[in-house]
mmCIF file of C-alpha atoms in Angstrom:
data_model
loop_
_atom_site.group_PDB
_atom_site.id
_atom_site.type_symbol
_atom_site.label_atom_id
_atom_site.label_comp_id
_atom_site.label_asym_id
_atom_site.label_seq_id
_atom_site.Cartn_x
_atom_site.Cartn_y
_atom_site.Cartn_z
ATOM 1 C CA MET A 911 -3.533 -10.584 28.785
ATOM 2 C CA ILE A 912 -3.259 -12.491 25.559
ATOM 3 C CA ARG A 913 0.243 -12.202 24.186
ATOM 4 C CA SER A 914 1.849 -12.592 20.805
ATOM 5 C CA GLN A 915 3.096 -15.991 21.587
ATOM 6 C CA ASP A 916 -0.481 -17.208 22.299
ATOM 7 C CA PHE A 917 -1.445 -16.281 18.806
ATOM 8 C CA ILE A 918 1.776 -17.825 17.335
ATOM 9 C CA ASP A 919 0.911 -21.012 19.186
ATOM 10 C CA ALA A 920 -2.695 -20.774 17.981
ATOM 11 C CA ILE A 921 -1.916 -20.390 14.411
ATOM 12 C CA GLY A 922 0.649 -23.239 14.659
ATOM 13 C CA LYS A 923 3.629 -24.187 12.796
ATOM 14 C CA PRO A 924 3.796 -24.750 9.093
ATOM 15 C CA ASP A 925 2.315 -28.149 8.270
ATOM 16 C CA PRO A 926 4.529 -30.644 6.463
ATOM 17 C CA ASP A 927 2.689 -30.271 3.208
ATOM 18 C CA PHE A 928 3.199 -26.544 3.264
ATOM 19 C CA GLU A 929 6.900 -27.015 3.830
ATOM 20 C CA LYS A 930 7.106 -29.610 1.201
ATOM 21 C CA ARG A 931 5.478 -27.349 -1.285
ATOM 22 C CA ILE A 932 7.888 -24.597 -0.547
ATOM 23 C CA SER A 933 10.894 -27.017 -1.022
ATOM 24 C CA ARG A 934 9.492 -28.409 -4.215
ATOM 25 C CA THR A 935 8.858 -24.921 -5.650
ATOM 26 C CA LEU A 936 12.293 -23.782 -4.641
ATOM 27 C CA ASP A 937 13.816 -26.840 -6.301
ATOM 28 C CA SER A 938 11.889 -26.265 -9.475
ATOM 29 C CA VAL A 939 12.545 -22.537 -9.810
ATOM 30 C CA THR A 940 16.235 -22.666 -9.025
ATOM 31 C CA ALA A 941 16.690 -25.544 -11.304
ATOM 32 C CA SER A 942 15.359 -23.402 -14.155
ATOM 33 C CA ALA A 943 17.837 -20.823 -15.395
ATOM 34 C CA ARG A 944 17.066 -17.233 -14.360
ATOM 35 C CA PRO A 945 18.280 -14.508 -16.766
ATOM 36 C CA ARG A 946 21.466 -13.364 -15.157
ATOM 37 C CA PRO A 947 22.818 -9.915 -15.674
ATOM 38 C CA ALA A 948 25.955 -11.209 -17.425
ATOM 39 C CA ARG A 949 23.812 -13.216 -19.828
ATOM 40 C CA ARG A 950 21.507 -10.342 -20.475
ATOM 41 C CA MET A 951 24.492 -8.139 -21.181
ATOM 42 C CA ILE A 952 25.676 -10.581 -23.750
ATOM 43 C CA ALA A 953 22.171 -10.718 -25.203
ATOM 44 C CA TYR A 954 21.939 -6.885 -25.434
ATOM 45 C CA ALA A 955 25.356 -6.637 -26.917
ATOM 46 C CA SER A 956 24.465 -9.187 -29.546
ATOM 47 C CA ALA A 957 21.158 -7.367 -30.292
ATOM 48 C CA ALA A 958 23.003 -4.010 -30.551
ATOM 49 C CA ALA A 959 25.539 -5.508 -32.811
ATOM 50 C CA ALA A 960 22.767 -6.824 -35.033
ATOM 51 C CA VAL A 961 21.012 -3.455 -35.193
ATOM 52 C CA LEU A 962 24.313 -1.739 -35.991
ATOM 53 C CA ALA A 963 25.027 -4.233 -38.766
ATOM 54 C CA ILE A 964 21.543 -3.686 -40.300
ATOM 55 C CA PHE A 965 22.106 0.151 -39.996
ATOM 56 C CA ILE A 966 25.507 -0.047 -41.710
ATOM 57 C CA ALA A 967 24.088 -2.182 -44.444
ATOM 58 C CA VAL A 968 21.172 0.103 -45.010
ATOM 59 C CA ALA A 969 23.441 3.208 -45.008
ATOM 60 C CA SER A 970 25.961 1.732 -47.409
ATOM 61 C CA MET A 971 23.009 0.717 -49.745
ATOM 62 C CA MET A 972 21.550 4.241 -49.578
ATOM 63 C CA ARG A 973 24.994 5.802 -50.194
ATOM 64 C CA SER A 974 25.333 3.492 -53.244
ATOM 65 C CA THR A 975 21.940 4.781 -54.471
ATOM 66 C CA GLY A 976 22.809 8.473 -53.887
ATOM 67 C CA SER A 977 20.564 9.074 -50.835
ATOM 68 C CA ARG A 978 21.356 8.790 -47.207
ATOM 69 C CA PRO A 979 19.350 7.973 -44.159
ATOM 70 C CA ASP A 980 18.192 11.184 -42.430
ATOM 71 C CA ILE A 981 18.891 10.151 -38.848
ATOM 72 C CA LEU A 982 18.653 13.772 -37.697
ATOM 73 C CA ALA A 983 15.162 14.300 -39.062
ATOM 74 C CA ALA A 984 12.454 15.685 -36.668
ATOM 75 C CA PRO A 985 10.456 12.982 -35.003
ATOM 76 C CA SER A 986 7.224 12.051 -36.582
ATOM 77 C CA ALA A 987 3.928 13.127 -35.037
ATOM 78 C CA ALA A 988 3.320 9.610 -33.783
ATOM 79 C CA MET A 989 6.547 9.521 -31.916
ATOM 80 C CA PRO A 990 6.328 10.519 -28.322
ATOM 81 C CA THR A 991 8.478 13.665 -27.716
ATOM 82 C CA ALA A 992 8.672 13.660 -23.919
ATOM 83 C CA ILE A 993 7.625 11.607 -20.988
ATOM 84 C CA HIS A 994 6.490 13.824 -18.118
ATOM 85 C CA HIS A 995 6.608 12.553 -14.611
ATOM 86 C CA THR A 996 3.578 13.842 -12.824
ATOM 87 C CA ALA A 997 2.727 13.639 -9.189
ATOM 88 C CA THR A 998 -0.977 13.779 -9.838
ATOM 89 C CA PRO A 999 -2.564 10.321 -9.702
ATOM 90 C CA VAL A 1000 -4.391 9.357 -12.815
ATOM 91 C CA PRO A 1001 -7.863 8.524 -11.873
ATOM 92 C CA SER A 1002 -9.631 5.335 -12.792
ATOM 93 C CA GLU A 1003 -10.655 5.301 -16.440
ATOM 94 C CA GLN A 1004 -13.989 3.773 -15.564
ATOM 95 C CA PRO A 1005 -16.946 5.794 -16.739
ATOM 96 C CA ALA A 1006 -18.258 8.214 -14.154
ATOM 97 C CA PRO A 1007 -21.732 7.414 -12.904
ATOM 98 C CA SER A 1008 -24.079 10.328 -12.889
ATOM 99 C CA PRO A 1009 -24.593 12.254 -9.592
ATOM 100 C CA ALA A 1010 -27.993 10.673 -9.164
ATOM 101 C CA GLN A 1011 -26.308 7.279 -8.502
ATOM 102 C CA LEU A 1012 -24.371 8.534 -5.560
ATOM 103 C CA PRO A 1013 -25.454 7.325 -2.141
ATOM 104 C CA GLU A 1014 -27.044 10.020 0.054
ATOM 105 C CA ASP A 1015 -24.170 9.959 2.544
ATOM 106 C CA TRP A 1016 -21.726 10.761 -0.211
ATOM 107 C CA ALA A 1017 -23.627 13.900 -1.191
ATOM 108 C CA LEU A 1018 -23.417 14.877 2.467
ATOM 109 C CA PHE A 1019 -19.677 14.130 2.444
ATOM 110 C CA GLU A 1020 -19.106 16.109 -0.557
ATOM 111 C CA ALA A 1021 -20.992 18.966 0.749
ATOM 112 C CA ALA A 1022 -19.164 18.691 4.052
ATOM 113 C CA TYR A 1023 -15.539 18.584 3.012
ATOM 114 C CA GLY A 1024 -15.825 21.723 0.861
ATOM 115 C CA GLN A 1025 -15.974 23.739 3.957
ATOM 116 C CA GLU A 1026 -14.577 21.496 6.634
ATOM 117 C CA ILE A 1027 -12.404 18.759 5.506
ATOM 118 C CA PHE A 1028 -12.013 17.238 8.875
ATOM 119 C CA ALA A 1029 -15.565 16.245 9.381
ATOM 120 C CA LEU A 1030 -16.342 13.054 7.590
ATOM 121 C CA TYR A 1031 -19.895 11.681 7.719
ATOM 122 C CA PRO A 1032 -20.878 8.179 8.375
ATOM 123 C CA CYS A 1033 -20.920 6.326 5.210
ATOM 124 C CA ALA A 1034 -21.784 2.579 4.747
ATOM 125 C CA GLU A 1035 -19.668 2.435 1.736
ATOM 126 C CA PHE A 1036 -16.570 3.235 3.797
ATOM 127 C CA SER A 1037 -16.354 -0.322 5.046
ATOM 128 C CA ARG A 1038 -15.810 -1.439 1.545
ATOM 129 C CA ALA A 1039 -13.728 1.363 0.436
ATOM 130 C CA GLU A 1040 -9.987 0.872 -0.155
ATOM 131 C CA ALA A 1041 -9.071 4.274 -1.619
ATOM 132 C CA ILE A 1042 -10.476 7.465 -2.892
ATOM 133 C CA THR A 1043 -8.403 9.023 -5.709
ATOM 134 C CA ALA A 1044 -9.203 12.068 -7.767
ATOM 135 C CA ASP A 1045 -7.765 14.584 -9.970
ATOM 136 C CA GLN A 1046 -9.077 18.079 -10.739
ATOM 137 C CA SER A 1047 -12.109 16.603 -12.383
ATOM 138 C CA GLY A 1048 -13.466 14.653 -9.539
ATOM 139 C CA TRP A 1049 -12.953 11.837 -7.011
ATOM 140 C CA TYR A 1050 -13.196 8.071 -7.398
ATOM 141 C CA LEU A 1051 -13.892 5.529 -4.624
ATOM 142 C CA ASN A 1052 -12.623 2.076 -5.252
ATOM 143 C CA ASP A 1053 -13.027 -1.048 -3.173
ATOM 144 C CA HIS A 1054 -10.295 -3.640 -2.419
ATOM 145 C CA SER A 1055 -10.657 -5.346 -5.731
ATOM 146 C CA GLY A 1056 -10.409 -2.096 -7.569
ATOM 147 C CA GLU A 1057 -14.096 -1.986 -8.441
ATOM 148 C CA LEU A 1058 -15.515 1.505 -8.672
ATOM 149 C CA LEU A 1059 -18.013 2.188 -5.896
ATOM 150 C CA ALA A 1060 -18.839 5.747 -6.503
ATOM 151 C CA CYS A 1061 -17.338 8.796 -8.051
ATOM 152 C CA ARG A 1062 -18.144 12.421 -8.484
ATOM 153 C CA ILE A 1063 -17.038 14.995 -11.005
ATOM 154 C CA MET A 1064 -16.203 18.252 -9.418
ATOM 155 C CA THR A 1065 -13.537 20.877 -9.345
ATOM 156 C CA GLY A 1066 -12.318 20.331 -5.893
ATOM 157 C CA ARG A 1067 -8.812 20.880 -4.534
ATOM 158 C CA LEU A 1068 -8.514 17.926 -2.213
ATOM 159 C CA GLN A 1069 -7.473 15.141 -4.347
ATOM 160 C CA GLU A 1070 -6.763 11.941 -2.524
ATOM 161 C CA PHE A 1071 -8.202 10.272 0.468
ATOM 162 C CA ASP A 1072 -7.012 7.178 2.203
ATOM 163 C CA THR A 1073 -9.157 5.306 4.623
ATOM 164 C CA ASP A 1074 -8.449 2.365 6.759
ATOM 165 C CA GLY A 1075 -11.953 1.071 6.264
ATOM 166 C CA GLU A 1076 -14.091 2.844 8.999
ATOM 167 C CA HIS A 1077 -15.146 6.385 8.957
ATOM 168 C CA GLU A 1078 -14.077 7.079 12.503
ATOM 169 C CA PHE A 1079 -10.460 6.620 11.729
ATOM 170 C CA VAL A 1080 -9.683 8.282 8.421
ATOM 171 C CA SER A 1081 -6.405 9.422 7.109
ATOM 172 C CA ILE A 1082 -7.061 12.224 4.670
ATOM 173 C CA ASN A 1083 -4.506 12.479 1.981
ATOM 174 C CA ALA A 1084 -4.934 15.693 0.239
ATOM 175 C CA VAL A 1085 -2.968 15.883 -2.861
ATOM 176 C CA MET A 1086 -2.541 19.423 -3.805
ATOM 177 C CA PRO A 1087 -2.010 20.434 -7.373
ATOM 178 C CA PRO A 1088 1.386 22.014 -7.771
ATOM 179 C CA TYR A 1089 -0.146 25.380 -8.329
ATOM 180 C CA SER A 1090 0.623 27.867 -5.562
ATOM 181 C CA SER A 1091 -2.632 29.717 -6.006
ATOM 182 C CA ALA A 1092 -4.653 26.596 -5.323
ATOM 183 C CA VAL A 1093 -2.564 25.831 -2.193
ATOM 184 C CA GLU A 1094 -2.967 29.382 -1.035
ATOM 185 C CA ASP A 1095 -6.760 29.233 -1.452
ATOM 186 C CA PHE A 1096 -6.863 25.962 0.345
ATOM 187 C CA MET A 1097 -4.787 27.268 3.155
ATOM 188 C CA ARG A 1098 -6.808 30.360 3.651
ATOM 189 C CA SER A 1099 -9.966 28.225 4.261
ATOM 190 C CA SER A 1100 -7.980 25.892 6.606
ATOM 191 C CA PRO A 1101 -8.041 25.780 10.351
ATOM 192 C CA LYS A 1102 -5.551 27.973 12.175
ATOM 193 C CA TRP A 1103 -3.489 25.062 13.365
ATOM 194 C CA LEU A 1104 -2.913 23.899 9.832
ATOM 195 C CA GLN A 1105 -2.023 27.351 8.691
ATOM 196 C CA ALA A 1106 0.534 27.628 11.543
ATOM 197 C CA LEU A 1107 2.145 24.438 10.341
ATOM 198 C CA TYR A 1108 2.186 25.522 6.739
ATOM 199 C CA TYR A 1109 3.296 29.198 7.134
ATOM 200 C CA ASN A 1110 6.676 28.811 8.582
ATOM 201 C CA GLU A 1111 10.294 28.722 7.373
ATOM 202 C CA GLU A 1112 10.602 24.994 6.947
ATOM 203 C CA VAL A 1113 7.421 24.561 4.801
ATOM 204 C CA VAL A 1114 6.469 27.623 2.830
ATOM 205 C CA GLY A 1115 9.971 29.188 3.426
ATOM 206 C CA ASN A 1116 11.876 26.617 1.492
ATOM 207 C CA GLY A 1117 10.285 27.264 -1.758
ATOM 208 C CA LEU A 1118 9.164 23.761 -2.642
ATOM 209 C CA PRO A 1119 5.552 23.337 -3.685
ATOM 210 C CA LEU A 1120 3.299 21.516 -1.367
ATOM 211 C CA MET A 1121 2.239 18.265 -2.894
ATOM 212 C CA HIS A 1122 0.388 16.317 -0.231
ATOM 213 C CA ILE A 1123 -1.061 16.856 3.133
ATOM 214 C CA ILE A 1124 -2.020 13.770 5.160
ATOM 215 C CA ILE A 1125 -4.165 14.480 8.134
ATOM 216 C CA THR A 1126 -4.974 11.667 10.473
ATOM 217 C CA LEU A 1127 -7.949 11.835 12.725
ATOM 218 C CA ASP A 1128 -8.264 10.272 16.112
ATOM 219 C CA GLU A 1129 -11.330 8.506 17.471
ATOM 220 C CA SER A 1130 -13.127 11.672 18.244
ATOM 221 C CA GLY A 1131 -12.602 12.998 14.768
ATOM 222 C CA GLN A 1132 -9.869 15.480 15.809
ATOM 223 C CA PRO A 1133 -6.749 15.709 13.782
ATOM 224 C CA PHE A 1134 -3.801 14.254 15.752
ATOM 225 C CA CYS A 1135 -1.189 13.783 13.120
ATOM 226 C CA CYS A 1136 -0.305 15.933 10.079
ATOM 227 C CA GLU A 1137 2.182 15.073 7.314
ATOM 228 C CA MET A 1138 3.289 17.237 4.423
ATOM 229 C CA ILE A 1139 5.307 16.261 1.282
ATOM 230 C CA LEU A 1140 7.000 19.003 -0.530
ATOM 231 C CA GLY A 1141 8.381 19.181 -3.981
ATOM 232 C CA GLU A 1142 7.311 17.674 -7.213
ATOM 233 C CA GLU A 1143 9.943 15.003 -6.750
ATOM 234 C CA TYR A 1144 8.955 14.546 -3.131
ATOM 235 C CA GLN A 1145 12.075 16.155 -1.866
ATOM 236 C CA HIS A 1146 10.981 16.946 1.642
ATOM 237 C CA TYR A 1147 8.747 15.248 4.121
ATOM 238 C CA ILE A 1148 7.708 16.747 7.464
ATOM 239 C CA SER A 1149 5.272 15.395 9.996
ATOM 240 C CA TRP A 1150 3.780 16.723 13.283
ATOM 241 C CA ILE A 1151 1.922 15.131 16.006
ATOM 242 C CA ARG A 1152 -0.401 16.620 18.663
ATOM 243 C CA ASP A 1153 1.107 16.377 22.091
ATOM 244 C CA GLU A 1154 -0.786 16.220 25.473
ATOM 245 C CA THR A 1155 -1.290 19.963 25.568
ATOM 246 C CA GLY A 1156 -3.039 19.915 22.195
ATOM 247 C CA GLU A 1157 -0.119 21.653 20.393
ATOM 248 C CA PHE A 1158 1.383 20.164 17.228
ATOM 249 C CA VAL A 1159 5.029 19.289 17.627
ATOM 250 C CA GLN A 1160 7.342 18.280 14.849
ATOM 251 C CA LEU A 1161 7.855 14.556 14.619
ATOM 252 C CA GLN A 1162 10.007 14.098 11.588
ATOM 253 C CA SER A 1163 11.631 16.163 8.902
ATOM 254 C CA TYR A 1164 13.852 14.814 6.232
ATOM 255 C CA TYR A 1165 14.936 15.430 2.672
ATOM 256 C CA ASP A 1166 15.138 13.106 -0.378
ATOM 257 C CA VAL A 1167 11.908 11.305 0.298
ATOM 258 C CA ASN A 1168 12.233 7.901 -1.131
ATOM 259 C CA HIS A 1169 10.275 7.514 -4.304
ATOM 260 C CA GLU A 1170 8.839 4.376 -2.953
ATOM 261 C CA TYR A 1171 6.712 6.518 -0.771
ATOM 262 C CA ALA A 1172 5.192 8.050 -3.755
ATOM 263 C CA ASP A 1173 4.840 4.659 -5.421
ATOM 264 C CA THR A 1174 3.036 3.416 -2.385
ATOM 265 C CA TYR A 1175 0.413 6.209 -2.745
ATOM 266 C CA PHE A 1176 -0.031 6.026 -6.549
ATOM 267 C CA ASP A 1177 0.144 2.217 -7.136
ATOM 268 C CA MET B 1455 21.277 -12.677 -4.978
ATOM 269 C CA THR B 1456 22.283 -16.210 -5.879
ATOM 270 C CA GLY B 1457 19.890 -19.097 -6.132
ATOM 271 C CA ASP B 1458 21.287 -20.556 -2.899
ATOM 272 C CA GLU B 1459 20.662 -17.282 -1.078
ATOM 273 C CA PHE B 1460 17.135 -17.036 -2.473
ATOM 274 C CA VAL B 1461 16.414 -20.605 -1.212
ATOM 275 C CA PHE B 1462 18.005 -19.797 2.120
ATOM 276 C CA ARG B 1463 16.057 -16.644 2.702
ATOM 277 C CA VAL B 1464 12.681 -18.135 1.655
ATOM 278 C CA LYS B 1465 13.203 -21.037 3.992
ATOM 279 C CA GLU B 1466 14.177 -18.702 6.811
ATOM 280 C CA LEU B 1467 10.889 -16.880 6.278
ATOM 281 C CA THR B 1468 8.696 -19.981 6.151
ATOM 282 C CA PRO B 1469 7.047 -19.488 9.558
ATOM 283 C CA THR B 1470 6.042 -15.850 8.630
ATOM 284 C CA LEU B 1471 4.925 -16.974 5.151
ATOM 285 C CA TYR B 1472 2.799 -19.724 6.807
ATOM 286 C CA ARG B 1473 1.177 -17.366 9.247
ATOM 287 C CA ILE B 1474 0.304 -14.877 6.594
ATOM 288 C CA CYS B 1475 -1.346 -17.601 4.542
ATOM 289 C CA ALA B 1476 -3.025 -19.070 7.566
ATOM 290 C CA VAL B 1477 -4.798 -15.906 8.527
ATOM 291 C CA GLN B 1478 -5.763 -15.151 4.986
ATOM 292 C CA LEU B 1479 -6.819 -18.452 3.545
ATOM 293 C CA ALA B 1480 -8.861 -21.127 5.337
ATOM 294 C CA ALA B 1481 -8.006 -24.100 3.219
ATOM 295 C CA ALA B 1482 -4.605 -25.776 3.379
ATOM 296 C CA ALA B 1483 -4.563 -26.305 -0.349
ATOM 297 C CA ASP B 1484 -5.078 -22.623 -0.968
ATOM 298 C CA ARG B 1485 -2.134 -21.712 1.346
ATOM 299 C CA GLU B 1486 0.143 -24.028 -0.503
ATOM 300 C CA ASP B 1487 -0.975 -22.617 -3.884
ATOM 301 C CA ALA B 1488 -0.410 -19.058 -2.655
ATOM 302 C CA VAL B 1489 3.084 -19.714 -1.266
ATOM 303 C CA GLN B 1490 4.057 -21.651 -4.465
ATOM 304 C CA ASP B 1491 2.747 -18.783 -6.643
ATOM 305 C CA ALA B 1492 4.507 -16.098 -4.505
ATOM 306 C CA ILE B 1493 7.835 -17.966 -4.667
ATOM 307 C CA MET B 1494 7.550 -18.346 -8.447
ATOM 308 C CA ARG B 1495 6.634 -14.658 -8.821
ATOM 309 C CA ALA B 1496 9.506 -13.560 -6.683
ATOM 310 C CA TRP B 1497 12.060 -15.814 -8.457
ATOM 311 C CA LYS B 1498 10.900 -14.359 -11.857
ATOM 312 C CA SER B 1499 11.178 -10.788 -10.591
ATOM 313 C CA LEU B 1500 14.340 -11.232 -8.601
ATOM 314 C CA PRO B 1501 16.537 -9.423 -11.115
ATOM 315 C CA ARG B 1502 14.399 -6.351 -10.656
ATOM 316 C CA LEU B 1503 14.894 -6.328 -6.843
ATOM 317 C CA ARG B 1504 17.358 -3.422 -6.440
ATOM 318 C CA ASP B 1505 18.194 -3.946 -2.826
ATOM 319 C CA ASP B 1506 18.691 -7.421 -1.273
ATOM 320 C CA GLY B 1507 17.894 -5.922 2.075
ATOM 321 C CA SER B 1508 14.365 -5.280 0.970
ATOM 322 C CA PHE B 1509 13.869 -8.964 0.154
ATOM 323 C CA LYS B 1510 11.813 -9.794 3.226
ATOM 324 C CA PRO B 1511 9.140 -7.090 2.886
ATOM 325 C CA TRP B 1512 9.147 -7.578 -0.868
ATOM 326 C CA LEU B 1513 8.444 -11.311 -0.642
ATOM 327 C CA ILE B 1514 5.765 -10.809 1.920
ATOM 328 C CA ARG B 1515 4.161 -8.159 -0.294
ATOM 329 C CA ILE B 1516 4.067 -10.696 -3.175
ATOM 330 C CA LEU B 1517 2.626 -13.337 -0.878
ATOM 331 C CA ILE B 1518 -0.180 -11.030 0.298
ATOM 332 C CA ASN B 1519 -0.957 -10.298 -3.325
ATOM 333 C CA ALA B 1520 -1.039 -14.037 -4.101
ATOM 334 C CA CYS B 1521 -3.457 -14.500 -1.165
ATOM 335 C CA HIS B 1522 -5.634 -11.769 -2.529
ATOM 336 C CA ASP B 1523 -5.718 -13.404 -5.936
ATOM 337 C CA ILE B 1524 -6.971 -16.644 -4.408
ATOM 338 C CA GLN B 1525 -9.513 -14.708 -2.284
ATOM 339 C CA LYS B 1526 -10.763 -12.999 -5.374
ATOM 340 C CA HIS B 1527 -11.065 -16.281 -7.214
ATOM 341 C CA HIS B 1528 -13.194 -17.647 -4.192
ATOM 342 C CA ARG B 1529 -15.387 -14.554 -4.210
ATOM 343 C CA ARG B 1530 -16.198 -15.077 -7.828
ATOM 344 C CA ASN B 1531 -16.797 -18.756 -7.381
ATOM 345 C CA ILE B 1532 -18.533 -18.517 -3.955
ATOM 346 C CA SER B 1533 -16.411 -21.300 -2.537
ATOM 347 C CA THR B 1534 -17.135 -22.470 1.002
ATOM 348 C CA ASP B 1535 -13.403 -23.260 1.409
ATOM 349 C CA SER B 1536 -12.847 -19.598 1.871
ATOM 350 C CA VAL B 1537 -14.858 -19.434 5.124
ATOM 351 C CA PRO B 1538 -13.270 -20.632 8.349
ATOM 352 C CA GLU B 1539 -15.369 -22.873 10.592
ATOM 353 C CA PRO B 1540 -16.394 -21.019 13.775
ATOM 354 C CA PRO B 1541 -15.116 -22.759 16.927
ATOM 355 C CA LEU B 1542 -17.596 -25.142 18.572
ATOM 356 C CA GLU B 1543 -18.664 -24.737 22.073
ATOM 357 C CA GLY B 1544 -15.890 -25.909 24.433
ATOM 358 C CA ALA B 1545 -13.332 -25.317 21.717
ATOM 359 C CA SER B 1546 -9.755 -24.779 22.838
ATOM 360 C CA ARG B 1547 -8.464 -21.252 23.527
ATOM 361 C CA ALA B 1548 -6.119 -21.595 20.527
ATOM 362 C CA ASP B 1549 -9.029 -22.231 18.185
ATOM 363 C CA GLU B 1550 -10.755 -19.141 19.548
ATOM 364 C CA LEU B 1551 -7.735 -17.051 19.031
ATOM 365 C CA LYS B 1552 -7.253 -18.321 15.576
ATOM 366 C CA TYR B 1553 -10.878 -17.739 14.691
ATOM 367 C CA ALA B 1554 -10.822 -14.211 16.122
ATOM 368 C CA LEU B 1555 -7.763 -13.330 14.078
ATOM 369 C CA PHE B 1556 -9.120 -14.926 10.981
ATOM 370 C CA THR B 1557 -12.434 -13.106 11.260
ATOM 371 C CA LEU B 1558 -10.840 -9.705 11.970
ATOM 372 C CA GLU B 1559 -11.446 -7.276 9.124
ATOM 373 C CA GLU B 1560 -8.656 -7.848 6.658
ATOM 374 C CA SER B 1561 -7.370 -4.324 6.707
ATOM 375 C CA LEU B 1562 -6.754 -4.844 10.400
ATOM 376 C CA ARG B 1563 -5.650 -8.569 10.329
ATOM 377 C CA LEU B 1564 -2.467 -8.157 8.417
ATOM 378 C CA PRO B 1565 -1.083 -5.261 10.333
ATOM 379 C CA VAL B 1566 -1.852 -6.973 13.674
ATOM 380 C CA LEU B 1567 -0.236 -10.205 12.369
ATOM 381 C CA LEU B 1568 2.843 -8.552 10.950
ATOM 382 C CA HIS B 1569 3.492 -6.068 13.740
ATOM 383 C CA TYR B 1570 2.240 -7.762 16.969
ATOM 384 C CA ILE B 1571 2.687 -11.484 16.039
ATOM 385 C CA ASP B 1572 5.572 -11.476 13.641
ATOM 386 C CA GLY B 1573 7.304 -8.543 15.267
ATOM 387 C CA TYR B 1574 7.906 -6.305 12.254
ATOM 388 C CA SER B 1575 8.279 -2.575 12.986
ATOM 389 C CA VAL B 1576 5.536 -0.179 12.042
ATOM 390 C CA ARG B 1577 7.727 1.093 9.161
ATOM 391 C CA GLU B 1578 8.361 -2.376 7.838
ATOM 392 C CA THR B 1579 4.646 -3.245 8.163
ATOM 393 C CA ALA B 1580 3.785 -0.130 6.290
ATOM 394 C CA ARG B 1581 6.010 -1.001 3.475
ATOM 395 C CA MET B 1582 4.686 -4.577 3.225
ATOM 396 C CA LEU B 1583 1.161 -3.318 3.079
ATOM 397 C CA GLY B 1584 1.825 -0.247 0.902
ATOM 398 C CA ILE B 1585 0.177 2.081 3.414
ATOM 399 C CA THR B 1586 1.552 4.905 5.521
ATOM 400 C CA GLU B 1587 2.978 4.344 8.979
ATOM 401 C CA ASN B 1588 0.130 6.394 10.440
ATOM 402 C CA ALA B 1589 -2.439 4.116 8.822
ATOM 403 C CA VAL B 1590 -0.555 1.147 10.263
ATOM 404 C CA LYS B 1591 -0.746 2.689 13.791
ATOM 405 C CA LEU B 1592 -4.492 3.329 13.441
ATOM 406 C CA ARG B 1593 -5.096 -0.113 12.054
ATOM 407 C CA LEU B 1594 -3.175 -1.623 14.998
ATOM 408 C CA MET B 1595 -5.189 0.257 17.566
ATOM 409 C CA ARG B 1596 -8.426 -0.694 15.925
ATOM 410 C CA GLY B 1597 -7.315 -4.303 15.552
ATOM 411 C CA ARG B 1598 -6.419 -4.513 19.223
ATOM 412 C CA LYS B 1599 -9.771 -3.084 20.192
ATOM 413 C CA ALA B 1600 -11.620 -5.416 17.846
ATOM 414 C CA LEU B 1601 -9.809 -8.544 19.286
ATOM 415 C CA LYS B 1602 -10.365 -7.351 22.843
ATOM 416 C CA ARG B 1603 -14.063 -6.909 22.024
ATOM 417 C CA GLN B 1604 -14.229 -10.508 20.609
ATOM 418 C CA LEU B 1605 -12.049 -12.280 23.074
ATOM 419 C CA MET B 1606 -13.150 -10.248 26.178
ATOM 420 C CA GLU B 1607 -9.598 -9.836 27.198
ATOM 421 C CA GLU B 1608 -6.625 -7.480 26.762
ATOM 422 C CA VAL B 1609 -4.456 -8.351 23.827
ATOM 423 C CA PHE B 1610 -0.776 -7.706 23.314
ATOM 424 C CA GLU B 1611 1.530 -5.816 25.640
ATOM 425 C CA GLN B 1612 2.121 -2.182 24.861
#
């Protein structure tokens, strides 16, 4: 049995040059002044005072000329009126290659998951794949450096896949659009065990829209773990794991899912 | 976090930082550049760190990114420095272990290092790598298998 300590010994201790570089870097960065909150507050206050002074000056000038600044005017067309938070990941803006450029395995993959999302076909590209993201218009496969390997325009419902690099262990992250009809359609064509997890008090009964399903496959390609995230603000997280009898049992259930969880997915 | 605390916490993490660099970058000079870059980035972004308790995974995440940047640079420049030397016949066990770890697929190497070798929990490892806990568990299983195949021996106690 090779133990952790064997690897620690094998990797060895930090060499003196490495430690010296850390010390020198720390000396240099801490010697330079970091913007401190107090200082920033003073800077903001000064800036605000300057803006106010300009505003007062302009207003008094306008008053003296008989007009006044219309600070309640409607925003101009160029001004953003609202910033929407959306859970749907924005796909890569790279141009989509034509379907003819897709590897043959990908065509199989696409054909396969429309009916049976749990069967993923061997694909050479998977070893290079870091993530597949998609929106309603299609899916995009990027490698570790962010380079686009393949993509496909489609009108699918499954929207994000996460792979650990080999096809036999794949976490499927299905981002559901927050439209209940799409979720219902999806659920109707899903296996019974997934329907059983979804159609219960805790999931469908709590009224929050289903945003993600993450299904993790074991070595034989069978799902052994299922996670669901509910609510447009990721308010509720539930996970199940398959026990020895083959039944899914609840593993975790908690509210107020940290936003970091979402950030992790959509970075 | 004060400057002194920052220095203390970085120094405290030195062995982990070194191991991360050591399994990612073959050349000593690259490791030093990566750690320097990571410390500078961390210092610059420190005001944005909301929770001091997250410092450790946060710094490790920054270091992993710094290592990736150097790897990308090597890929563009086809540098031989980025490739570790395979152990010669009769090499020590330590060299074999190091090589086995280094040549493990990267998506498996970091979870194995952080969880099994540096002792971080699955949750912490997931946060550092920006992946789900389930993905970490899967990668750990595959990493163990890959190491076992290469070293012809069981690795890590369960």
